[in-house]
Amino acid sequence: MVPALLTTAIDTAGVFAEHGAYAWRVLRRLGVRESDVEDVCQEVFLIVHRKLPEFQGRSSVRTWVYGICVRAASDYRKRASHRKETVTDSPPELASASDPHGEAAGRQARAMLDRIVDELDEDKRAVFVLYEIEELTMNDVATAVGCPLQTAYSRLHAARSIVEKAAARLAAERRAPP
Amino acid sequence: MTEERDPERLAAGQQSLIKSLIEDGRKELPSSTQLEALATKLGPVLGGGGGGPGGGGPGAARPGSVAASNAAGMGLATKLGIAALGVVMLGTVMRVVTASESAPIPLAPTSEGPTPAEPAPASSTSPPPDPGTPDPAASPPSAVAPPPLSDSPTPSARPSSWHPLEGGAAPRMPKGAQNMAPELRLLTEAQINLHSDPAKSLALCNDHAKLYPKGDLAQERETVAIAALVALGRTADAQRRADAFKATYPDSPNIRRIETLLSSP
């Protein structure tokens, strides 16, 4: 007979192995600063560990973990707001010839993406990130954020409108002469 | 994955700034070092044993954090022992992963079905010490150095021959828990590579299957392997592996994910 606590530990390790990297990524896109993401991700997997025995399998594990990430990111932003901190990262370095692998360019692109999704409120941002970046189905998105499916569609529609405008503005800035 | 009613994703549309930014956003996955640091913090949770890291060390719960209420389970000394051991084991498995990246990894036959999870042995029988009493034998994970690298680690080395604990702290945990961290490390590497290099991800999964044929993470390994096969367009192999998985783990919560993977266009 496997002790319940050991079973839980094994399962938590499995969830971490399969979803840890993606939880990290989704937390970043949900506005968790690079310097804080390790701590918030730790919180997520401690919740996973605590709640796993109650997990009924009504959604996929991935959807369930993402739902925890959404709530952890929301709590994080509230804490950061309470501390009157700005939840943004330092500006990325400029790309240069000394960066042959384009890492700086990638960081710039992600900083631009963050600027765009920063324009969304928390609810729309979660739906946009989970659907457009993490590629969950809308059913799973609705489950993860805890809203009716039609509400999720509505948030996605509104988010896209805001994102497209923000992207157009950024594109115009890039085209403008310095 | 997209369901019938779902709109086309922006990244699937015509080339645009937002399309390329989303694609870049998907590439931001943590490095091995970052994941290792996180796994170290989570050591007691991932390395075997219940409860959270409420006992202290780098993974200790901050007051008021979610971990504060997660103290049920093993005692402080056991928690810290597992955390410390986790670092040792992670260091060890890094050698295996590095070796597997630098040497060709023979792929397991795709017709090979998943192996059933190794039955976990009973937990330690020693009573947990008083959580309020520090255990001098337990040191924080960060204070434990990984074992020296051997000259020629090979990916085919069995974990039972590594003896990462030789000369170190005496293990006070179940055998299954001792083997968790290296398994975890290798499988995490496979997961990280799933989208950027599914062939490498599959190779790591098959390497995992050779190293841990009855490992505790066999179900997760098979799920990642099936996802890699789908990504490589080897749907028949993916289906075969999925059928074997379902036969071996008929009640697994991963079956739903596998079915979604197989039904994706």
Coordinates of C-alpha atoms in Angstrom, one line a residue:
Chain A
M1 CA 0.0 0.0 0.0
V2 CA 1.4 3.3 -1.0
P3 CA 1.2 6.0 1.7
A4 CA -1.1 8.8 0.6
L5 CA 1.6 11.4 1.3
L6 CA 4.1 9.7 -0.9
T7 CA 1.6 9.3 -3.7
T8 CA 0.9 13.0 -3.5
A9 CA 4.6 13.8 -3.7
I10 CA 5.1 11.6 -6.7
D11 CA 2.2 13.1 -8.5
T12 CA 3.4 16.6 -7.7
A13 CA 6.8 15.8 -9.2
G14 CA 5.1 14.5 -12.3
V15 CA 3.0 17.7 -12.7
F16 CA 6.1 19.8 -12.2
A17 CA 8.0 17.8 -14.8
E18 CA 5.3 18.1 -17.4
H19 CA 4.0 21.6 -16.7
G20 CA 6.7 23.5 -14.7
A21 CA 8.3 25.2 -17.7
Y22 CA 4.9 26.3 -19.0
A23 CA 3.7 27.5 -15.7
W24 CA 6.8 29.7 -15.6
R25 CA 6.1 31.1 -19.0
V26 CA 2.4 31.8 -18.4
L27 CA 3.3 33.6 -15.2
R28 CA 5.7 35.8 -17.1
R29 CA 3.0 36.7 -19.6
L30 CA 0.5 37.3 -16.9
G31 CA 2.7 40.1 -15.6
V32 CA 5.0 38.4 -13.1
R33 CA 8.4 40.2 -13.1
E34 CA 11.4 38.1 -14.2
S35 CA 13.0 38.5 -10.8
D36 CA 9.9 37.3 -9.0
V37 CA 8.8 34.5 -11.3
E38 CA 10.7 31.8 -9.4
D39 CA 9.0 32.6 -6.1
V40 CA 5.5 32.8 -7.7
C41 CA 6.1 29.6 -9.5
Q42 CA 7.1 28.0 -6.2
E43 CA 3.8 29.2 -4.7
V44 CA 2.0 27.6 -7.7
F45 CA 3.5 24.2 -7.1
L46 CA 3.0 24.3 -3.4
I47 CA -0.7 24.9 -4.1
V48 CA -0.5 22.1 -6.7
H49 CA 1.0 19.8 -4.0
R50 CA -1.6 20.8 -1.4
K51 CA -4.6 20.5 -3.7
L52 CA -3.6 17.5 -5.8
P53 CA -5.4 15.0 -3.6
E54 CA -8.6 17.0 -4.2
F55 CA -8.1 17.1 -8.0
Q56 CA -11.0 15.2 -9.5
G57 CA -9.9 15.2 -13.2
R58 CA -12.8 17.3 -14.3
S59 CA -10.4 19.3 -16.3
S60 CA -7.0 18.4 -17.7
V61 CA -4.1 18.8 -15.3
R62 CA -2.7 21.5 -17.6
T63 CA -5.9 23.5 -17.4
W64 CA -5.9 23.1 -13.7
V65 CA -2.3 24.2 -13.2
Y66 CA -2.9 27.2 -15.5
G67 CA -5.9 28.1 -13.4
I68 CA -3.7 28.2 -10.3
C69 CA -1.2 30.3 -12.2
V70 CA -3.9 32.8 -13.1
R71 CA -4.9 33.2 -9.5
A72 CA -1.3 33.3 -8.3
A73 CA -0.4 36.0 -10.8
S74 CA -3.5 38.0 -9.8
D75 CA -2.5 37.8 -6.1
Y76 CA 1.1 38.8 -7.1
R77 CA -0.1 41.9 -8.9
K78 CA -2.3 42.9 -6.0
R79 CA 0.6 42.5 -3.6
A80 CA 2.9 44.5 -5.9
S81 CA 0.2 47.1 -6.2
H82 CA -0.1 47.2 -2.4
R83 CA 3.6 47.8 -2.1
K84 CA 3.3 50.5 -4.8
E85 CA 5.8 48.7 -7.0
T86 CA 5.7 48.7 -10.7
V87 CA 5.3 45.3 -12.1
T88 CA 7.6 45.7 -15.1
D89 CA 11.0 44.5 -16.0
S90 CA 14.0 46.5 -16.8
P91 CA 14.2 47.5 -20.5
P92 CA 15.9 44.8 -22.5
E93 CA 19.3 45.3 -23.9
L94 CA 19.5 46.4 -27.5
A95 CA 20.3 43.7 -30.0
S96 CA 23.9 43.8 -31.3
A97 CA 26.4 42.0 -33.4
S98 CA 27.8 40.5 -30.2
D99 CA 24.5 38.6 -29.8
P100 CA 24.6 36.1 -32.6
H101 CA 21.8 34.0 -31.2
G102 CA 19.4 36.9 -31.1
E103 CA 18.7 36.6 -27.4
A104 CA 18.5 40.3 -27.0
A105 CA 16.2 40.6 -30.0
G106 CA 14.0 37.9 -28.4
R107 CA 13.9 39.8 -25.1
Q108 CA 13.0 43.0 -27.0
A109 CA 10.2 41.2 -28.7
R110 CA 8.9 39.8 -25.4
A111 CA 9.1 43.2 -23.8
M112 CA 7.0 44.6 -26.7
L113 CA 4.5 41.8 -26.2
D114 CA 4.3 42.6 -22.5
R115 CA 3.8 46.3 -23.2
I116 CA 0.8 45.2 -25.4
V117 CA -0.8 42.8 -23.0
D118 CA -0.2 45.3 -20.1
E119 CA -3.0 47.3 -21.7
L120 CA -5.5 44.6 -20.9
D121 CA -7.2 44.3 -17.6
E122 CA -6.6 41.2 -15.6
D123 CA -9.5 39.2 -16.9
K124 CA -8.9 39.9 -20.6
R125 CA -5.2 39.4 -20.2
A126 CA -5.7 35.9 -18.7
V127 CA -8.0 34.9 -21.5
F128 CA -5.8 36.3 -24.2
V129 CA -2.6 34.7 -22.8
L130 CA -4.2 31.3 -22.3
Y131 CA -5.8 31.2 -25.7
E132 CA -3.4 33.0 -28.0
I133 CA 0.0 32.2 -26.4
E134 CA -0.6 29.0 -24.5
E135 CA -3.0 27.6 -27.1
L136 CA -5.7 26.2 -24.7
T137 CA -9.1 25.6 -26.2
M138 CA -11.6 28.3 -25.2
N139 CA -13.4 25.7 -23.1
D140 CA -10.3 25.1 -21.2
V141 CA -9.6 28.8 -21.0
A142 CA -13.1 29.4 -19.5
T143 CA -12.4 26.6 -17.0
A144 CA -9.0 27.9 -16.0
V145 CA -10.2 31.5 -15.4
G146 CA -13.5 30.3 -13.9
C147 CA -16.0 32.0 -16.1
P148 CA -18.7 30.9 -18.5
L149 CA -17.6 30.0 -22.0
Q150 CA -19.5 32.9 -23.6
T151 CA -17.9 35.4 -21.2
A152 CA -14.5 34.0 -22.2
Y153 CA -15.3 34.5 -25.9
S154 CA -16.4 38.0 -25.1
R155 CA -13.2 38.8 -23.2
L156 CA -11.1 37.4 -26.0
H157 CA -13.0 39.5 -28.6
A158 CA -12.4 42.6 -26.5
A159 CA -8.8 41.7 -25.8
R160 CA -8.0 41.2 -29.5
S161 CA -9.4 44.6 -30.3
I162 CA -7.2 46.3 -27.7
V163 CA -4.2 44.3 -28.6
E164 CA -4.5 45.0 -32.3
K165 CA -4.7 48.7 -31.7
A166 CA -1.7 48.6 -29.3
A167 CA 0.2 46.6 -31.9
A168 CA -0.6 49.0 -34.6
R169 CA 0.6 51.9 -32.4
L170 CA 3.8 50.1 -31.7
A171 CA 4.4 49.3 -35.3
A172 CA 3.9 53.0 -36.2
E173 CA 6.4 53.9 -33.5
R174 CA 8.9 51.5 -35.0
R175 CA 8.4 53.0 -38.4
A176 CA 8.7 56.6 -37.2
P177 CA 12.2 58.1 -37.7
P178 CA 14.1 58.6 -34.4
Chain B
M1 CA -5.4 22.8 -29.7
T2 CA -8.5 24.4 -31.2
E3 CA -12.0 23.3 -31.0
E4 CA -14.5 23.7 -33.7
R5 CA -16.1 26.9 -32.4
D6 CA -12.8 28.5 -31.4
P7 CA -11.6 31.4 -33.6
E8 CA -8.4 31.1 -35.5
R9 CA -5.5 32.2 -33.3
L10 CA -3.7 35.4 -34.2
A11 CA -0.4 33.4 -34.5
A12 CA -2.0 31.2 -37.1
G13 CA -3.1 34.2 -39.3
Q14 CA -1.2 36.3 -41.7
Q15 CA 2.2 37.7 -40.9
S16 CA 1.9 40.6 -38.6
L17 CA 3.7 42.2 -35.7
I18 CA 1.5 40.6 -33.1
K19 CA 1.9 37.2 -34.8
S20 CA 5.6 37.4 -34.5
L21 CA 5.5 38.7 -30.9
I22 CA 3.3 35.9 -29.9
E23 CA 5.6 33.4 -31.5
D24 CA 8.5 35.0 -29.6
G25 CA 6.5 34.9 -26.4
R26 CA 6.0 31.2 -26.8
K27 CA 9.8 30.7 -26.9
E28 CA 10.3 32.1 -23.4
L29 CA 10.8 29.0 -21.3
P30 CA 13.0 28.9 -18.2
S31 CA 16.6 27.7 -18.6
S32 CA 17.7 24.5 -17.1
T33 CA 19.5 26.5 -14.4
Q34 CA 16.3 28.4 -13.5
L35 CA 14.3 25.2 -13.4
E36 CA 16.9 23.5 -11.3
A37 CA 16.8 26.5 -8.8
L38 CA 13.0 26.2 -8.6
A39 CA 13.2 22.4 -8.2
T40 CA 15.7 22.9 -5.4
K41 CA 13.3 25.3 -3.6
L42 CA 10.5 22.8 -4.1
G43 CA 12.8 19.9 -3.0
P44 CA 10.7 18.5 -0.2
V45 CA 7.6 18.6 -2.3
L46 CA 9.2 17.1 -5.4
G47 CA 11.8 14.9 -3.8
G48 CA 9.4 12.6 -2.0
G49 CA 7.4 13.0 1.1
G50 CA 4.4 15.0 1.9
G51 CA 3.9 18.5 3.3
G52 CA 5.4 21.7 2.1
P53 CA 8.7 23.2 2.9
G54 CA 7.6 24.7 6.0
G55 CA 10.6 23.6 7.9
G56 CA 13.0 26.2 6.6
G57 CA 15.9 26.3 4.1
P58 CA 15.8 28.1 0.8
G59 CA 12.5 26.6 0.1
A60 CA 10.9 27.7 3.3
A61 CA 7.5 29.2 3.1
R62 CA 7.4 32.9 3.6
P63 CA 5.0 33.9 6.4
G64 CA 1.6 34.3 5.0
S65 CA 2.5 32.5 1.8
V66 CA 0.5 29.6 0.5
A67 CA 3.0 27.2 2.0
A68 CA 2.4 28.3 5.5
S69 CA -0.6 26.1 5.8
N70 CA 1.0 23.2 4.1
A71 CA 2.9 21.8 7.0
A72 CA 1.2 18.4 7.4
G73 CA 3.2 15.4 6.7
M74 CA 6.8 14.6 7.3
G75 CA 8.9 16.2 10.0
L76 CA 11.4 19.0 9.7
A77 CA 14.5 16.8 9.6
T78 CA 13.1 14.5 6.9
K79 CA 12.0 17.5 4.8
L80 CA 15.4 19.1 5.0
G81 CA 17.1 15.8 4.3
I82 CA 15.0 15.3 1.2
A83 CA 15.7 18.9 0.1
A84 CA 19.4 18.5 0.6
L85 CA 19.4 15.2 -1.2
G86 CA 17.4 16.7 -4.0
V87 CA 20.2 19.0 -4.8
V88 CA 22.7 16.2 -4.8
M89 CA 20.5 14.2 -7.1
L90 CA 19.9 17.1 -9.4
G91 CA 23.6 17.6 -9.7
T92 CA 24.0 14.0 -10.6
V93 CA 21.3 13.9 -13.2
M94 CA 22.7 17.0 -14.9
R95 CA 25.7 14.8 -15.8
V96 CA 23.4 12.3 -17.4
V97 CA 21.5 15.0 -19.3
T98 CA 24.7 16.6 -20.4
A99 CA 26.0 13.3 -21.6
S100 CA 22.8 12.5 -23.4
E101 CA 23.0 15.8 -25.2
S102 CA 26.6 15.2 -26.4
A103 CA 26.2 11.6 -27.4
P104 CA 23.7 10.0 -29.7
I105 CA 20.8 8.5 -27.8
P106 CA 19.4 5.3 -29.2
L107 CA 15.7 5.6 -29.5
A108 CA 13.6 3.0 -27.9
P109 CA 11.4 1.1 -30.3
T110 CA 8.2 3.0 -30.8
S111 CA 6.2 -0.1 -30.5
E112 CA 7.4 -0.5 -27.0
G113 CA 4.6 0.2 -24.6
P114 CA 4.9 2.3 -21.5
T115 CA 6.1 0.6 -18.5
P116 CA 4.0 0.5 -15.4
A117 CA 5.1 2.7 -12.6
E118 CA 7.3 1.2 -10.0
P119 CA 5.3 0.5 -6.9
A120 CA 6.4 3.0 -4.3
P121 CA 7.7 1.4 -1.1
A122 CA 6.5 2.3 2.3
S123 CA 7.6 5.5 3.8
S124 CA 10.2 5.9 6.5
T125 CA 9.2 4.3 9.7
S126 CA 11.2 6.7 11.9
P127 CA 8.9 9.1 13.7
P128 CA 9.1 12.7 12.5
P129 CA 10.9 14.9 14.9
D130 CA 9.3 17.9 16.6
P131 CA 8.8 20.4 13.8
G132 CA 9.9 23.1 16.2
T133 CA 13.3 21.5 16.9
P134 CA 16.0 22.1 14.4
D135 CA 17.9 19.0 13.3
P136 CA 21.6 19.6 13.3
A137 CA 22.1 16.8 10.9
A138 CA 20.0 18.5 8.3
S139 CA 21.7 21.2 6.3
P140 CA 20.0 23.7 3.9
P141 CA 20.0 22.5 0.2
S142 CA 22.2 25.3 -0.9
A143 CA 24.9 24.1 1.5
V144 CA 25.2 20.7 -0.2
A145 CA 27.6 20.5 -3.1
P146 CA 26.8 18.2 -5.9
P147 CA 29.1 15.1 -6.2
P148 CA 32.1 15.4 -8.4
L149 CA 31.6 14.6 -12.0
S150 CA 32.9 11.3 -13.2
D151 CA 35.2 11.2 -16.2
S152 CA 32.9 9.5 -18.6
P153 CA 29.3 9.5 -17.6
T154 CA 27.1 7.5 -19.9
P155 CA 23.4 7.9 -20.5
S156 CA 23.1 4.1 -20.2
A157 CA 24.3 4.2 -16.6
R158 CA 21.6 2.8 -14.3
P159 CA 20.6 5.1 -11.5
S160 CA 21.2 2.4 -9.0
S161 CA 24.9 2.5 -9.9
W162 CA 25.4 6.2 -9.3
H163 CA 25.4 6.1 -5.5
P164 CA 25.2 9.9 -5.2
L165 CA 24.8 9.5 -1.4
E166 CA 28.1 7.7 -0.9
G167 CA 30.0 9.5 1.8
G168 CA 27.1 11.9 2.3
A169 CA 24.2 12.2 4.6
A170 CA 22.3 9.0 5.3
P171 CA 19.1 8.9 3.4
R172 CA 16.0 8.9 5.6
M173 CA 13.4 8.5 2.9
P174 CA 11.7 5.8 0.8
K175 CA 13.7 4.4 -2.1
G176 CA 11.1 5.7 -4.5
A177 CA 11.6 9.2 -3.2
Q178 CA 15.4 8.9 -3.5
N179 CA 15.1 8.3 -7.2
M180 CA 12.7 11.1 -7.9
A181 CA 14.9 14.1 -8.5
P182 CA 17.1 12.6 -11.3
E183 CA 14.0 11.3 -13.0
L184 CA 12.4 14.7 -12.7
R185 CA 15.4 16.5 -14.1
L186 CA 15.6 14.4 -17.2
L187 CA 11.9 14.5 -17.9
T188 CA 11.8 18.3 -17.4
E189 CA 14.5 18.6 -20.0
A190 CA 12.4 16.5 -22.4
Q191 CA 9.4 18.8 -21.7
I192 CA 11.4 22.0 -22.3
N193 CA 12.5 20.7 -25.7
L194 CA 9.1 19.4 -26.7
H195 CA 8.2 22.3 -29.0
S196 CA 11.6 23.6 -30.0
D197 CA 13.1 20.2 -30.8
P198 CA 10.6 17.3 -30.5
A199 CA 13.2 14.8 -31.8
K200 CA 15.5 15.6 -28.9
S201 CA 12.5 15.6 -26.5
L202 CA 11.6 12.1 -27.8
A203 CA 15.2 10.9 -27.4
L204 CA 15.3 12.2 -23.8
C205 CA 12.0 10.4 -23.1
N206 CA 13.4 7.2 -24.5
D207 CA 16.6 7.7 -22.6
H208 CA 14.4 8.1 -19.5
A209 CA 12.6 4.9 -20.4
K210 CA 15.9 3.1 -20.5
L211 CA 17.2 4.6 -17.2
Y212 CA 13.9 4.3 -15.4
P213 CA 11.8 1.6 -17.0
K214 CA 9.7 1.4 -13.9
G215 CA 10.2 5.0 -12.8
D216 CA 7.8 7.0 -10.8
L217 CA 7.3 9.4 -13.7
A218 CA 6.6 6.8 -16.3
Q219 CA 3.1 8.2 -17.1
E220 CA 4.4 11.7 -17.5
R221 CA 7.3 10.4 -19.7
E222 CA 4.9 8.6 -22.0
T223 CA 2.7 11.6 -22.3
V224 CA 5.6 13.8 -23.3
A225 CA 6.8 11.1 -25.7
I226 CA 3.4 10.9 -27.4
A227 CA 3.3 14.7 -27.7
A228 CA 6.8 14.6 -29.3
L229 CA 5.7 11.9 -31.7
V230 CA 2.6 14.0 -32.7
A231 CA 4.9 17.0 -33.2
L232 CA 7.1 15.0 -35.4
G233 CA 4.2 13.9 -37.5
R234 CA 4.6 10.2 -36.5
T235 CA 0.9 9.8 -35.7
A236 CA 0.9 6.0 -36.1
D237 CA 3.7 5.6 -33.6
A238 CA 1.9 8.1 -31.3
Q239 CA -1.3 6.1 -31.5
R240 CA 0.5 2.9 -30.8
R241 CA 2.2 4.4 -27.8
A242 CA -1.1 5.9 -26.6
D243 CA -2.9 2.5 -26.9
A244 CA -0.2 0.9 -24.8
F245 CA -0.5 3.7 -22.3
K246 CA -4.2 3.3 -22.0
A247 CA -3.8 -0.4 -21.5
T248 CA -1.3 0.1 -18.8
Y249 CA -2.8 3.1 -17.1
P250 CA -6.6 2.9 -17.7
D251 CA -7.4 5.3 -14.9
S252 CA -4.7 7.9 -15.6
P253 CA -5.8 11.5 -15.7
N254 CA -3.3 11.9 -18.5
I255 CA -5.5 10.0 -20.9
R256 CA -7.6 13.0 -21.6
R257 CA -4.5 15.0 -22.6
I258 CA -3.3 12.2 -24.8
E259 CA -6.6 12.0 -26.6
T260 CA -6.5 15.8 -27.1
L261 CA -3.0 15.5 -28.5
L262 CA -4.0 12.7 -30.9
S263 CA -7.0 14.6 -32.1
S264 CA -5.1 17.8 -32.8
P265 CA -4.8 18.6 -36.5

